[in-house]
Coordinates of C-alpha atoms in Angstrom, one line a residue:
X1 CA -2.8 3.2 -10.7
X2 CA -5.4 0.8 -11.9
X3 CA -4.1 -3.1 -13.0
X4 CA -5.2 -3.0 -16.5
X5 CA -5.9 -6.3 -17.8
X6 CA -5.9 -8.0 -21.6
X7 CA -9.2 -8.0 -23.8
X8 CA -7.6 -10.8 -25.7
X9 CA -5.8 -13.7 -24.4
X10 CA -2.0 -14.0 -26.0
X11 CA -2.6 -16.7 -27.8
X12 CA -5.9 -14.9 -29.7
X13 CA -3.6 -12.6 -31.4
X14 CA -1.5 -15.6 -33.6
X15 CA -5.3 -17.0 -34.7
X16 CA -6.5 -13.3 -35.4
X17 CA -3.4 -10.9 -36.8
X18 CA -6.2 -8.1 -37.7
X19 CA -6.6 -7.8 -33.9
X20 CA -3.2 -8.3 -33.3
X21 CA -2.4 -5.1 -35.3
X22 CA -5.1 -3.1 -33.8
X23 CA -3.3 -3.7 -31.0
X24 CA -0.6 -2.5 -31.4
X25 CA -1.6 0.5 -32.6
X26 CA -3.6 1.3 -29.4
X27 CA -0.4 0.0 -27.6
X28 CA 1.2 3.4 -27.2
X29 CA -2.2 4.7 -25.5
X30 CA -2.0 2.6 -23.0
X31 CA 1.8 3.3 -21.9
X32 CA 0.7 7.0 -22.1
X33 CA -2.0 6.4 -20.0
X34 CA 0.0 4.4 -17.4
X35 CA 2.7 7.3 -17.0
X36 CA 0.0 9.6 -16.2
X37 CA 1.5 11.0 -12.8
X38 CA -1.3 12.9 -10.4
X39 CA -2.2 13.0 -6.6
X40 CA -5.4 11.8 -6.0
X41 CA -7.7 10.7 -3.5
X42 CA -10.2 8.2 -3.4
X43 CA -13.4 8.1 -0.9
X44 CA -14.0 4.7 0.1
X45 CA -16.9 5.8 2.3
X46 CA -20.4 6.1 1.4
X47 CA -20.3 9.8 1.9
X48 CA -19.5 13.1 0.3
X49 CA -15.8 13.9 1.5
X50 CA -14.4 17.2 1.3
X51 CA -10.7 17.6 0.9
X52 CA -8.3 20.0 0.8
X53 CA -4.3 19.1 0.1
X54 CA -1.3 21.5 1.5
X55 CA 2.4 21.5 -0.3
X56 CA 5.6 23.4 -0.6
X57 CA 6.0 25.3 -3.8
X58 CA 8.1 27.4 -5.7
X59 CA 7.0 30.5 -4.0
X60 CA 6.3 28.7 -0.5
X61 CA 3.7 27.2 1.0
X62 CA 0.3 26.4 -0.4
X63 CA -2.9 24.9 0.8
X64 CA -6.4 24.8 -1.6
X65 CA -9.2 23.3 -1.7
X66 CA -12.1 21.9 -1.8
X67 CA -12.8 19.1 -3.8
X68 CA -16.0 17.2 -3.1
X69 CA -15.5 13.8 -3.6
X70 CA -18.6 11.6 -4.0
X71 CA -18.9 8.2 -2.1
X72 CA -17.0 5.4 -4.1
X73 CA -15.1 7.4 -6.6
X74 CA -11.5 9.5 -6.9
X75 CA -10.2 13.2 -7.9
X76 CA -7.2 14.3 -8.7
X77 CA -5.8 17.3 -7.1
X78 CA -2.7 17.6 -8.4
X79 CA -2.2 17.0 -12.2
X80 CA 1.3 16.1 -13.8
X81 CA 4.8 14.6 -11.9
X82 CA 4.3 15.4 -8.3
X83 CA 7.4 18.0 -7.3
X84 CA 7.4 17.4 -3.7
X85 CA 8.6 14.4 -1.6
X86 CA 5.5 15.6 1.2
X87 CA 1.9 16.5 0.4
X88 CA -0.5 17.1 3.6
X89 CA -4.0 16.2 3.2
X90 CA -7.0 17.3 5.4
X91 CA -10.7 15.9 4.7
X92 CA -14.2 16.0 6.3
X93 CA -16.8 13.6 5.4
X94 CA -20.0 16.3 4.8
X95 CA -22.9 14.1 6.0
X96 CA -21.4 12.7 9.4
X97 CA -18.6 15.4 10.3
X98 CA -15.8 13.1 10.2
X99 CA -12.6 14.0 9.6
X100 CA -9.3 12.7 8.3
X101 CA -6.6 15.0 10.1
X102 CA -2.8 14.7 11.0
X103 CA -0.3 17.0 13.3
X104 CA 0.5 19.8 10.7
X105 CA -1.3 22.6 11.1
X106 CA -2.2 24.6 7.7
X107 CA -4.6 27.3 6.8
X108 CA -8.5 26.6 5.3
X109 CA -11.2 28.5 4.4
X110 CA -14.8 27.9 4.2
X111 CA -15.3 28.0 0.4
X112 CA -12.8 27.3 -2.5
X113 CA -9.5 28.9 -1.5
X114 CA -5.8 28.9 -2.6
X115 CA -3.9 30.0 0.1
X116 CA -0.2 30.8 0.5
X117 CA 1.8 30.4 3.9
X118 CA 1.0 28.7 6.9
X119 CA 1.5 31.8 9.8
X120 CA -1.4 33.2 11.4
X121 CA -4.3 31.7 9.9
X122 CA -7.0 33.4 12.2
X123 CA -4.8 37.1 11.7
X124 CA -5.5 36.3 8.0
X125 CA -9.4 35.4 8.4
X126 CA -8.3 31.6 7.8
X127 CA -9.3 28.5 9.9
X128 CA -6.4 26.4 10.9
X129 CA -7.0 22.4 11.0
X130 CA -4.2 20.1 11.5
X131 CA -2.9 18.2 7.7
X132 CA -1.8 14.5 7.6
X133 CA 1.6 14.3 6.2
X134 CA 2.3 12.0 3.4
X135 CA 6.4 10.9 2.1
X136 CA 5.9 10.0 -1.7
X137 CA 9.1 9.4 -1.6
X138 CA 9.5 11.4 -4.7
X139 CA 7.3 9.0 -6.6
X140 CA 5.8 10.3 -9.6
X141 CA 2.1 9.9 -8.6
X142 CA 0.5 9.2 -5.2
X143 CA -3.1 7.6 -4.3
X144 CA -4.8 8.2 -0.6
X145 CA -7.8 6.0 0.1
X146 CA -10.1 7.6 2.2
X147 CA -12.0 5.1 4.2
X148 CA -14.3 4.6 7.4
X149 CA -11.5 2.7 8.8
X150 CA -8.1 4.8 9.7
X151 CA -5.8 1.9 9.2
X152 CA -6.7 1.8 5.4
X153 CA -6.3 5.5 4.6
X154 CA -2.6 5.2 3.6
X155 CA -1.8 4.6 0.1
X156 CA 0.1 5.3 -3.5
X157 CA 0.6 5.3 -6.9

């Protein structure tokens, strides 16, 4: 979550009260916003990065995808409280073919897909590519930074 610093230094809001009440009014917007719980992922790299993200729901296991994620910006793939401790996470970078991959094999497609289970991929007309495996440690909401540089790709909220 981004550091979210004052317009205003402290002691601006004894000279001007008028600002200090505005304010206060916006103050509950900012809390809001700052309790905003999501998984997302941010591509540090200058290219287009596709991603897909696997999980355990309710009714078992469940990958999707893809997001496209332009160079130098973030998207969110899952919105609300996270309800998993472990989110896998498997991404290509389009122009140069590199991948971010991990020891968990789940199930992709070649287009948009929501798929459920992990079994037999290639019986099912899926791809299988191996997920990295991320602990949020039941945190709320969890960031991965996507970079060029594999020692830098671990993040969160």
């Amino acid at each position: 979550m981004s550091k979210r610093s004052s317009v205003f230094p402290i002691r601006s809001f004894s000279t001007f009260p008028a600002l200090a009440f505005a304010a206060a009014l916006g103050a509950p917007l900012f809390i809001a916003d700052a309790a905003h719980a999501d998984f997302r992922v941010c591509n540090g790299t200058q290219n287009l990065v596709g991603v897909a993200i696997g999980y355990r729901a309710e009714e078992g296991w469940t990958t999707e995808g893809w997001w496209q994620v332009p160079a130098s910006t973030c998207a969110t793939l899952i919105e609300g409280e996270l309800k998993s401790r472990y989110y896998y996470l498997y991404a290509e970078d389009a122009a140069r073919g590199g991948r971010w991959t991990g020891d968990v094999n789940m199930c992709v497609a070649e287009n948009e897909f929501k798929i459920g289970g992990v079994q037999d991929c290639f019986a099912r007309g899926y791809q299988r590519m191996g997920f990295k495996e991320y602990d949020t440690g039941r945190q709320g909401s969890w960031m991965v930074q996507l970079s060029d540089t594999p020692a830098t790709q671990e993040g969160q909220n």
